[in-house]
Each structure stands twice: as C-alpha cells, then as structure tokens.
Tab-separated table of C-alpha atoms in Angstrom:
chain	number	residue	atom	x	y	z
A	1	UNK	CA	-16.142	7.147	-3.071
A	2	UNK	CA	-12.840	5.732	-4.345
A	3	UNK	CA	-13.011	2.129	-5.881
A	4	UNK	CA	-10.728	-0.691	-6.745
A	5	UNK	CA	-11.751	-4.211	-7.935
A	6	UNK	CA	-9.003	-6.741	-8.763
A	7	UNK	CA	-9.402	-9.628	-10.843
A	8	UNK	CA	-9.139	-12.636	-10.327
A	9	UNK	CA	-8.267	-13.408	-6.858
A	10	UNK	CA	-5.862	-16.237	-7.276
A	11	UNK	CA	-4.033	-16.569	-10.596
A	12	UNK	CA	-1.615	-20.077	-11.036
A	13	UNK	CA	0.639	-20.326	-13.998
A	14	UNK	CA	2.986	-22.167	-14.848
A	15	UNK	CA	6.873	-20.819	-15.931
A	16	UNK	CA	6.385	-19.218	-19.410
A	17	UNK	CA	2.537	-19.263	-19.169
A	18	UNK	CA	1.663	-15.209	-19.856
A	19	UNK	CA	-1.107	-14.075	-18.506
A	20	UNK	CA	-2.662	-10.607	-17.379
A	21	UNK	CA	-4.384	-8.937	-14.214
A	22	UNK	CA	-6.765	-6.852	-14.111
A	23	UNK	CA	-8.132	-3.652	-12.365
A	24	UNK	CA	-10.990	-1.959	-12.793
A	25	UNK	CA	-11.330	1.781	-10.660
A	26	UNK	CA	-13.864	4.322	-10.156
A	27	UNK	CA	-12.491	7.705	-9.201
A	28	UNK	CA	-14.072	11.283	-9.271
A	29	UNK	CA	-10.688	12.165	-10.865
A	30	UNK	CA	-7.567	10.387	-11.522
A	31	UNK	CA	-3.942	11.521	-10.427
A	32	UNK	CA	-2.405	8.725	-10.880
A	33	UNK	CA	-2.976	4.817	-10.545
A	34	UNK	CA	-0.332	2.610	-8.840
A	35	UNK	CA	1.037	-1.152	-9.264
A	36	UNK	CA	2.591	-2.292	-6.079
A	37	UNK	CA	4.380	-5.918	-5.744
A	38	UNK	CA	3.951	-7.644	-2.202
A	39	UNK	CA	5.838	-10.539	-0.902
A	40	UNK	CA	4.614	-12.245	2.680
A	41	UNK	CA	5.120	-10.959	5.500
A	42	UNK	CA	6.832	-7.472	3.786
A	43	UNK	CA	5.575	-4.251	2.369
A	44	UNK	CA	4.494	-3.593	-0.478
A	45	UNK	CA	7.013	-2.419	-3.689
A	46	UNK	CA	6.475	-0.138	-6.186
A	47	UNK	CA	6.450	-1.121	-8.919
A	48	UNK	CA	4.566	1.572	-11.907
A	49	UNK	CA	2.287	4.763	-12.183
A	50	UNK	CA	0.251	5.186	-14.818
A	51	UNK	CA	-1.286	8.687	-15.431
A	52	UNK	CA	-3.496	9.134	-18.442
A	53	UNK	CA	-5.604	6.343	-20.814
A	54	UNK	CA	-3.134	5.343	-23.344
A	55	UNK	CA	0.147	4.821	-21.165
A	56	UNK	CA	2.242	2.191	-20.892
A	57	UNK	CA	5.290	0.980	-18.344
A	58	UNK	CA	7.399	-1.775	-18.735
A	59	UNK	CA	9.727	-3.507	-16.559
A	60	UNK	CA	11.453	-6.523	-17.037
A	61	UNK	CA	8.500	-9.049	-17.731
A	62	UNK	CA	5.846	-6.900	-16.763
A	63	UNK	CA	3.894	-4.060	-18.270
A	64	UNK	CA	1.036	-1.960	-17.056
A	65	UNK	CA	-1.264	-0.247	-19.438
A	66	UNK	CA	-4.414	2.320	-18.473
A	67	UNK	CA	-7.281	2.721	-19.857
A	68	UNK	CA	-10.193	5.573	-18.198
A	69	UNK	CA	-11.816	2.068	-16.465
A	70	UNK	CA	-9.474	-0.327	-15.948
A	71	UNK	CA	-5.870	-1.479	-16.070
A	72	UNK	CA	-3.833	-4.236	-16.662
A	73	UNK	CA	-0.833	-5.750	-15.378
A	74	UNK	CA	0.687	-8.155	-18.289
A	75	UNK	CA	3.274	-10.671	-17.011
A	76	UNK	CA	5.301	-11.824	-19.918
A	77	UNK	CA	6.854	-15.770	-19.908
A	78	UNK	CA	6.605	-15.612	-15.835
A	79	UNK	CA	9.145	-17.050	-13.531
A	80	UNK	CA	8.724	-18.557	-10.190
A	81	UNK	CA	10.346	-15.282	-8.760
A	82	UNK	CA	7.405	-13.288	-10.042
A	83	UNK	CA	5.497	-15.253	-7.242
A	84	UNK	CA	3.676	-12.938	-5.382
A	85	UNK	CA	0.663	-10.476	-4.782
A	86	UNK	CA	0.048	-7.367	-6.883
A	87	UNK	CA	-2.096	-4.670	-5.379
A	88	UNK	CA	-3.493	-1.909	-7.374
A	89	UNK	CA	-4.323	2.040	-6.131
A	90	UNK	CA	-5.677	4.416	-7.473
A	91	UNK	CA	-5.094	8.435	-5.659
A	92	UNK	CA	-7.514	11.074	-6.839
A	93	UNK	CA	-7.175	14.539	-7.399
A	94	UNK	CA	-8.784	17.321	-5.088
A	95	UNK	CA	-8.561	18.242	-1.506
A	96	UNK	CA	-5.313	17.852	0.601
A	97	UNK	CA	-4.591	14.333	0.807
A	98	UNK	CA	-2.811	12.061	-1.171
A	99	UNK	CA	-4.018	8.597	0.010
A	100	UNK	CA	-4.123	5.376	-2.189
A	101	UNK	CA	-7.272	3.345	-2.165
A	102	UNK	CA	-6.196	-0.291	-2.740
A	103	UNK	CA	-7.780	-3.022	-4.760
A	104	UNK	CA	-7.701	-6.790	-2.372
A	105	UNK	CA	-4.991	-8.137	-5.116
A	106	UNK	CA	-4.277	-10.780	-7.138
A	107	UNK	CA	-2.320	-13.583	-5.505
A	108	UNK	CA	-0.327	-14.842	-8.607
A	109	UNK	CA	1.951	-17.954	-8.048
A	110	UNK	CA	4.185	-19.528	-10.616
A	111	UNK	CA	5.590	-22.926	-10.608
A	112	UNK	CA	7.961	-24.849	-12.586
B	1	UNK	CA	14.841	-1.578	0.514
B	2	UNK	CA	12.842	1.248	0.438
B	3	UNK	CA	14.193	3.673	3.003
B	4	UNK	CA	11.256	3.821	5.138
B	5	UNK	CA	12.434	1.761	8.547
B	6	UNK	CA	9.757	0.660	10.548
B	7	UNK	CA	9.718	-0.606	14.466
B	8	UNK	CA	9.212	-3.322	15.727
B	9	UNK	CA	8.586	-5.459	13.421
B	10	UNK	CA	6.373	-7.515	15.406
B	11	UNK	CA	4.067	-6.677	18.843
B	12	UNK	CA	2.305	-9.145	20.504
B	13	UNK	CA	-0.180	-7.105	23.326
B	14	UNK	CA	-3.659	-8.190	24.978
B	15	UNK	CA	-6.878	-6.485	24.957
B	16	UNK	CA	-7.062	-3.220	26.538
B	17	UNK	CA	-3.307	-2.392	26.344
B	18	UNK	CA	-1.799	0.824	24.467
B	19	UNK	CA	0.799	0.287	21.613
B	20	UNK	CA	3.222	2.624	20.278
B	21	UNK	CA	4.192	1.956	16.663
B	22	UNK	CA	6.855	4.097	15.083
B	23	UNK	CA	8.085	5.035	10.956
B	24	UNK	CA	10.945	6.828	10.097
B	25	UNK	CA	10.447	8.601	6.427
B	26	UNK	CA	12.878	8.115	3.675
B	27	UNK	CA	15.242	10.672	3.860
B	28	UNK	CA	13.569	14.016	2.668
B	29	UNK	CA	10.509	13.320	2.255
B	30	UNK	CA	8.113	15.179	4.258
B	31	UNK	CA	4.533	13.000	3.602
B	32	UNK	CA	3.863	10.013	6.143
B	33	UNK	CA	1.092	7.905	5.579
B	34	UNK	CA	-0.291	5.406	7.950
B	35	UNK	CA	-2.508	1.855	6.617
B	36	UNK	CA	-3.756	-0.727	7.935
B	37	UNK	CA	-3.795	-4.544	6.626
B	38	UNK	CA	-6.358	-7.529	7.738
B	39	UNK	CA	-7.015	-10.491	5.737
B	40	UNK	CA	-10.261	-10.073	4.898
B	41	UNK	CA	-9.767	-5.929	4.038
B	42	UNK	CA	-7.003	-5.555	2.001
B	43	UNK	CA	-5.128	-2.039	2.876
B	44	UNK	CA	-6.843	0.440	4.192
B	45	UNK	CA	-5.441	4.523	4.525
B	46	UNK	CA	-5.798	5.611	8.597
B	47	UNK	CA	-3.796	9.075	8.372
B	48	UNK	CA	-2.034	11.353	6.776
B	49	UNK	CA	0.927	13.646	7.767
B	50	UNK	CA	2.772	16.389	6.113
B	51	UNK	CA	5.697	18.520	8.010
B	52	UNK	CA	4.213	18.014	11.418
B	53	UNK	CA	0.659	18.294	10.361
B	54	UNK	CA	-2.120	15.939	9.813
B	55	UNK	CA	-3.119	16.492	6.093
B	56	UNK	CA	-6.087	13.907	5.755
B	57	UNK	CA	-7.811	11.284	8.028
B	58	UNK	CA	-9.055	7.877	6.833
B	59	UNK	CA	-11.431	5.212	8.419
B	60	UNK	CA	-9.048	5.646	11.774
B	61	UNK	CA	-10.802	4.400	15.104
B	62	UNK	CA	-11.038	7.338	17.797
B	63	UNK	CA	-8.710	4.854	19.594
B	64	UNK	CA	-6.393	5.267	17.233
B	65	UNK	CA	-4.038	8.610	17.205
B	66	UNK	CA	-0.610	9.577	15.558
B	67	UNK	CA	1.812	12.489	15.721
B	68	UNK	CA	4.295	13.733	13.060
B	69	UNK	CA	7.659	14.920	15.187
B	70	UNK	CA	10.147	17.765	13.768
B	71	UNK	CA	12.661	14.953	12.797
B	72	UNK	CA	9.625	13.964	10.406
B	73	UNK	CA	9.648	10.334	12.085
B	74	UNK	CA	5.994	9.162	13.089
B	75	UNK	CA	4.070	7.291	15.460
B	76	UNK	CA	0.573	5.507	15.561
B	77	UNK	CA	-0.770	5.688	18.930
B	78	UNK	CA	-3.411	2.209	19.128
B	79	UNK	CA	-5.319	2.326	22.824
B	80	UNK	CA	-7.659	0.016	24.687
B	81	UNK	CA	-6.559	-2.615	21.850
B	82	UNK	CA	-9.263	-5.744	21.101
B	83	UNK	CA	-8.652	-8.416	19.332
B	84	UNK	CA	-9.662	-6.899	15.709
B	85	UNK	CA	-7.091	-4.503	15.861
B	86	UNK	CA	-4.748	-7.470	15.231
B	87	UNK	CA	-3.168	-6.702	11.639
B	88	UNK	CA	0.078	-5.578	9.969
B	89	UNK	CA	0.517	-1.426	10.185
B	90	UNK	CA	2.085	0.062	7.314
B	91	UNK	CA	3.504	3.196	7.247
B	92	UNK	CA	4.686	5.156	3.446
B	93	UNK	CA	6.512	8.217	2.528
B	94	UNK	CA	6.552	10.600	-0.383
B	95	UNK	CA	8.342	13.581	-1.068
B	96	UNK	CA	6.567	17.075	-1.828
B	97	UNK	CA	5.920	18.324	-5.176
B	98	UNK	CA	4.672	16.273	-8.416
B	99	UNK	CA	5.319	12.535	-7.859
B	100	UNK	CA	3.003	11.134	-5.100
B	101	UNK	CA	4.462	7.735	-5.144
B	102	UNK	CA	4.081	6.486	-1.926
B	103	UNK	CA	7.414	4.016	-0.457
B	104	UNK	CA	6.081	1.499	2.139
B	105	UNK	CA	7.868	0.204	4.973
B	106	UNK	CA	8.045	-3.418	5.940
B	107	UNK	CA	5.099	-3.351	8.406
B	108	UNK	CA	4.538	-4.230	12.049
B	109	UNK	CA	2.707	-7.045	13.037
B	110	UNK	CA	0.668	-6.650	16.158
B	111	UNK	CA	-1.526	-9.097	17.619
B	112	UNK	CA	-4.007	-8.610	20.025
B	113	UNK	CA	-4.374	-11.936	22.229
C-alpha cells in the first residue's frame, strides 16, 4: 500500500526565515509525486511534479527536489503570503487508476 | 482558479438524509476524481471516472455512489448520511494522455447535524 508521511506537522517562521518540508513515500512504483498548496476553506493548488530522483522545480520562492525516499519542499526568504498548508502525493504506476495518496501536510505559517 | 466548478459550496443535512454533490471537469478533460477531507484523515481518494466509466474505486462507503454523465460533469451520490460523513468533498480533473496532474475544485462542505 501507498504511503505518505509529512514532516513536521506545524512549521512557524518568521519573514525571511528559510526553511524546508519534508516527505517521505513508499510506493511499489513511482509515476510521479505531487506538491499541492492549500489555503482554508479552498482546494488544493498545484503547485510541482517531480518524476525521477535527481529533479528539481522551482517557483518563485519555492523548490521541490526528489529523491527515491523522500522529498523536499524548500521555501526560500518566506513571506506571510506563503502562509498555508502543503500536501504531498504520490500516484503509482500499474493498473487503471490514477489516484493520489496524500501525506496529512505541513501547516506552515509565516509572520512578520 | 482552476476550472473545475464545484456545487454547492456548502450543505448542511441531518442523519439519514441523501445528498447530491455535483463537479464539472475543466474543459476537456475526461478524468474525474472524487476525495474526501476530515480533520483527523487528511485526503482520502473515493472514485474514479474516465469518459462515463468508473476507472478505480477507493475506501468509498457502499452508501456512497457517483455517476460520470456524457457532458463529463459528475456527481457523488452520499445516502442515509451520519454524522461522520461530515467533511469537505473534493472533486479533480485531468486530461488523458501523459500528465496526470490532477486540478481540484474548491470543495463542498457538508455537515451532517
């Protein structure tokens, strides 16, 4: 079975303090693995896929990076905007569907 | 936004009603997804649909049912609703072919009083 872990829980920084998340997956085989931004109360955004150990994405001040165990979501000199909880999935090859298994997330606020 | 338009946004219901919750793709894509999201379980995949036909099933209660219509919109069927059914419904999209990113609507609230 499919499995996400998502560390830590609660992150608090404050603006311009970098930090990183982490997720750690177990898959039978990997497709691809997701980073999703979610705000209160809305859905949840894309925001990367990462498809082989060794890749990187970057957007604005954050950049995922994949290893075959775990990735990592660096935020880069954060602002309060970046305020918010970021879920990881991971969707495996094989079979007919293509459903994400979700990590719990890391609720990351940033404050002035 | 993300294309995927999702009603209503909020359902308040008692136990042992039936609620009808329905997703509209973005345009083109053919892939509807349906999850499910409770504080203390994070998201978690109920169904899959893929031009009319259900492609993969997840934890989904027998309760539960949904339908993909030829206008590719979707609907969760929830019956004889308790009170931990209370949660936000997602429904995603994708399009066919090599990129499975999934688009998420903004979710409907339903609680079960």
């Amino acid at each position: 079975e499919d499995q996400v872990t998502q560390s830590p829980e609660a992150l608090r920084l404050q603006e311009g303090e970098s930090s990183s998340l982490n997720c750690s997956y177990t898959v039978s085989g990997l497709r691809g693995l997701f980073w999703y931004r979610q705000d209160p109360g809305k859905g949840p955004e894309f925001l990367f896929t990462l498809y082989s150990a060794g890749e990187e994405k970057e957007k604005e001040r954050l950049k995922a990076t994949l290893t075959k165990k775990e990735s990592f979501l660096h935020i880069t000199a954060p602002k309060p905007e970046d305020s918010a909880t970021y879920l990881c999935a991971v969707q495996a090859f094989g079979g007919t569907a293509s459903k994400l298994t979700f990590g719990t997330g890391t609720r990351l606020q940033v404050t002035l | 936004d993300s294309g995927v338009t999702q009603t209503p946004k909020h359902l308040i219901t008692a136990t042992g009603q039936r609620v009808t919750l329905r997703c509209s793709p973005r345009s083109g894509d053919l892939s509807v997804y349906w999850y499910q999201q409770s504080l203390d379980q994070g998201l978690q995949f109920l169904i899959q649909y893929y031009n009319g036909e259900e492609r993969a099933k997840g934890n989904i209660l027998e309760r539960f049912s949904a339908q993909q219509f030829p206008d590719l919109h979707s609907e969760l069927n929830l019956s004889s609703l308790e009170l931990g059914d209370s949660a936000l419904y997602f429904c995603a999209s994708s399009a066919a072919g090599t990129s499975p990113v999934q688009y998420f609507g903004a979710g409907t609230r339903l609680s079960v009083l």
